[in-house]
Coordinates of C-alpha atoms and ligand atoms in Angstrom, one line a residue:
X1 CA 5.9 0.7 1.4
X2 CA 9.2 1.8 -0.1
X3 CA 11.4 -0.3 2.2
X4 CA 13.1 -3.5 1.3
X5 CA 12.7 -6.5 3.6
X6 CA 16.4 -6.3 4.7
X7 CA 15.7 -2.8 6.0
X8 CA 13.0 -4.0 8.5
X9 CA 13.4 -5.8 11.8
X10 CA 12.0 -9.3 12.3
X11 CA 9.0 -8.0 14.2
X12 CA 8.2 -5.4 11.5
X13 CA 8.5 -8.1 8.8
X14 CA 6.0 -10.2 10.7
X15 CA 3.6 -7.3 11.1
X16 CA 3.7 -6.6 7.3
X17 CA 3.1 -10.3 6.6
X18 CA 0.1 -10.4 9.0
X19 CA -1.4 -7.3 7.4
X20 CA -1.0 -8.8 3.9
X21 CA -2.5 -12.1 5.0
X22 CA -5.5 -10.8 6.9
X23 CA -6.1 -8.1 4.3
X24 CA -7.2 -11.0 2.0
X25 CA -9.9 -12.0 4.5
X26 CA -9.0 -15.7 4.4
X27 CA -11.1 -18.4 6.0
X28 CA -8.0 -20.2 7.3
X29 CA -4.4 -19.0 8.0
X30 CA -1.6 -21.5 8.6
X31 CA 1.0 -19.9 10.9
X32 CA 4.1 -22.1 11.0
X33 CA 6.3 -21.0 13.9
X34 CA 5.7 -17.3 13.2
X35 CA 7.7 -16.0 16.2
X36 CA 10.9 -18.0 15.7
X37 CA 14.0 -15.8 16.3
X38 CA 11.9 -12.9 17.9
X39 CA 12.6 -11.8 21.5
X40 CA 10.0 -12.4 24.2
X41 CA 8.4 -9.0 24.1
X42 CA 8.1 -8.9 20.3
X43 CA 6.9 -12.5 20.3
X44 CA 4.0 -11.6 22.7
X45 CA 3.1 -8.6 20.6
X46 CA 3.0 -10.6 17.4
X47 CA 0.9 -13.3 19.0
X48 CA -1.6 -10.7 20.4
X49 CA -1.8 -9.2 16.9
X50 CA -2.6 -12.6 15.3
X51 CA -5.2 -13.2 18.0
X52 CA -6.8 -9.8 17.5
X53 CA -6.9 -10.2 13.7
X54 CA -8.3 -13.7 14.0
X55 CA -11.2 -12.4 16.2
X56 CA -11.7 -9.3 14.0
X57 CA -11.9 -11.3 10.7
X58 CA -13.4 -14.5 12.3
X59 CA -10.7 -16.5 10.7
X60 CA -9.5 -20.0 11.6
X61 CA -5.8 -20.1 12.5
X62 CA -3.8 -23.3 12.4
X63 CA -0.8 -22.5 14.6
X64 CA 2.3 -24.7 14.4
X65 CA 4.5 -24.4 17.4
X66 CA 6.9 -26.3 19.7
X67 CA 6.1 -24.0 22.5
X68 CA 3.3 -25.3 24.8
X69 CA 3.1 -21.9 26.6
X70 CA 2.2 -20.3 23.2
X71 CA -0.4 -23.0 22.6
X72 CA -1.9 -22.4 26.1
X73 CA -2.4 -18.7 25.5
X74 CA -3.4 -18.8 21.8
X75 CA -5.3 -22.0 20.9
X76 CA -8.8 -23.3 21.6
X77 CA -7.8 -26.8 20.6
X78 CA -4.4 -28.6 20.5
X79 CA -3.2 -31.5 18.3
X80 CA 0.0 -33.2 19.5
X81 CA 2.0 -34.9 16.7
X82 CA 4.6 -37.6 17.0
X83 CA 6.5 -39.1 14.1
X84 CA 4.1 -37.6 11.6
X85 CA 0.8 -38.6 13.2
X86 CA -1.6 -36.8 15.6
X87 CA -1.4 -38.8 18.8
X88 CA -3.7 -36.6 20.9
X89 CA -6.2 -33.9 20.0
X90 CA -8.7 -32.0 22.2
X91 CA -9.5 -28.7 24.0
X92 CA -6.3 -26.9 25.1
X93 CA -7.1 -26.8 28.8
X94 CA -8.0 -30.4 29.0
X95 CA -4.9 -31.6 27.2
X96 CA -2.5 -29.4 29.1
X97 CA -4.1 -30.2 32.5
X98 CA -4.9 -33.8 32.0
X99 CA -2.8 -35.3 29.1
X100 CA -3.9 -38.7 28.0
X101 CA -0.9 -39.7 25.8
X102 CA 2.5 -40.5 27.5
X103 CA 4.3 -38.3 24.9
X104 CA 2.1 -35.3 25.7
X105 CA 2.7 -36.0 29.4
X106 CA 6.5 -36.1 28.7
X107 CA 6.5 -32.9 26.8
X108 CA 4.6 -31.1 29.7
X109 CA 7.0 -32.6 32.3
X110 CA 9.9 -31.3 30.3
X111 CA 8.4 -27.8 30.0
X112 CA 7.6 -27.7 33.8
X113 CA 11.2 -28.8 34.5
X114 CA 12.5 -26.0 32.3
X115 CA 10.2 -23.4 34.0
X116 CA 11.3 -24.5 37.5
X117 CA 15.0 -24.4 36.3
X118 CA 15.6 -27.9 37.7
X119 CA 19.3 -28.7 38.2
X120 CA 18.6 -31.9 36.1
X121 CA 16.1 -31.3 33.4
X122 CA 13.4 -33.9 32.8
X123 CA 13.9 -35.6 29.4
X124 CA 12.0 -38.1 27.3
X125 CA 14.4 -41.0 26.9
X126 CA 15.5 -42.2 23.5
X127 CA 15.8 -40.7 20.0
X128 CA 12.8 -39.1 18.2
X129 CA 11.8 -40.8 15.0
X130 CA 13.9 -43.9 15.7
X131 CA 10.8 -46.2 15.4
X132 CA 8.2 -46.1 12.7
X133 CA 4.4 -46.8 12.9
X134 CA 4.8 -50.1 11.0
X135 CA 2.8 -52.6 13.1
X136 CA 3.7 -50.9 16.4
X137 CA 3.4 -47.7 18.3
X138 CA 6.1 -45.3 17.0
X139 CA 6.6 -44.0 20.6
X140 CA 7.0 -47.5 22.0
X141 CA 10.8 -47.4 22.3
X142 CA 10.6 -44.3 24.5
X143 CA 7.3 -44.9 26.4
X144 CA 7.4 -45.5 30.1
X145 CA 4.0 -47.4 29.9
X146 CA 4.9 -49.7 26.9
X147 CA 3.3 -53.2 26.9
X148 CA 3.7 -56.2 24.6
X149 CA 0.6 -55.0 22.6
X150 CA 2.3 -51.7 21.8
X151 CA 5.1 -53.5 19.8
X152 CA 2.7 -55.9 18.1
X153 CA 0.2 -53.6 16.4
X154 CA -0.4 -49.9 15.7
X155 CA -2.7 -48.2 18.1
X156 CA -5.8 -46.6 16.6
X157 CA -7.6 -43.5 17.8
X158 CA -9.7 -43.8 21.1
X159 CA -12.0 -41.3 22.7
X160 CA -11.1 -40.1 26.2
X161 CA -14.1 -37.9 26.4
X162 CA -16.2 -35.8 24.1
X163 CA -13.9 -33.9 21.8
X164 CA -10.7 -35.4 23.2
X165 CA -9.1 -38.4 21.5
X166 CA -5.8 -40.2 21.8
X167 CA -3.8 -42.8 19.8
X168 CA -2.8 -45.1 22.6
X169 CA -3.8 -48.5 23.9
X170 CA -4.1 -47.1 27.4
X171 CA -7.4 -45.8 26.4
X172 CA -8.7 -48.7 24.3
X173 CA -12.1 -50.0 25.4
Ligands
SF4_1 S1 0.3 -47.3 22.7 FE1 1.7 -48.2 24.2 S2 3.8 -47.4 23.6 FE2 2.3 -46.2 22.5 S3 2.0 -44.4 23.9 FE3 0.4 -45.9 24.4 S4 1.2 -47.1 26.1 FE4 3.0 -46.0 25.1

């Protein structure tokens, strides 16, 4: 209690923060990249701590991450965002095993390529954020499945199955 923040390690600071947050018994916690700059072991401990506190307090946790492995281990549902919009949302297992949006599929292919330590890493071509959503799909300049319709109008949300939806013309009725 008498320590200053600069006297604590990154992992200790996160533990203090988690104690302060869950001590308030919140209904929802927004955790934005809470394990950035932590080593793998401490990261796993912090994620386990958040998970156990979430169960103990029956709290909703909105977890913001770039790490799909973290999402797989921690989240019941995943929302994938591209250029400021949710492009796919659904149960974690379904999205990670059977992605419906080409961007999600590209992210997973990149993660697999990293895991396998491929000599040439898979990459999603093009620049992120180079195209807006104005009367088109913002992912159209990078999408391997782009058609004329994708550059003529903005895709709306379509159901893939119960609880799983995607913003892509591939799944339009
Ligand atoms: S709407 Fe078209 S460009 Fe956008 S993700 Fe789907 S197929 Fe690709």
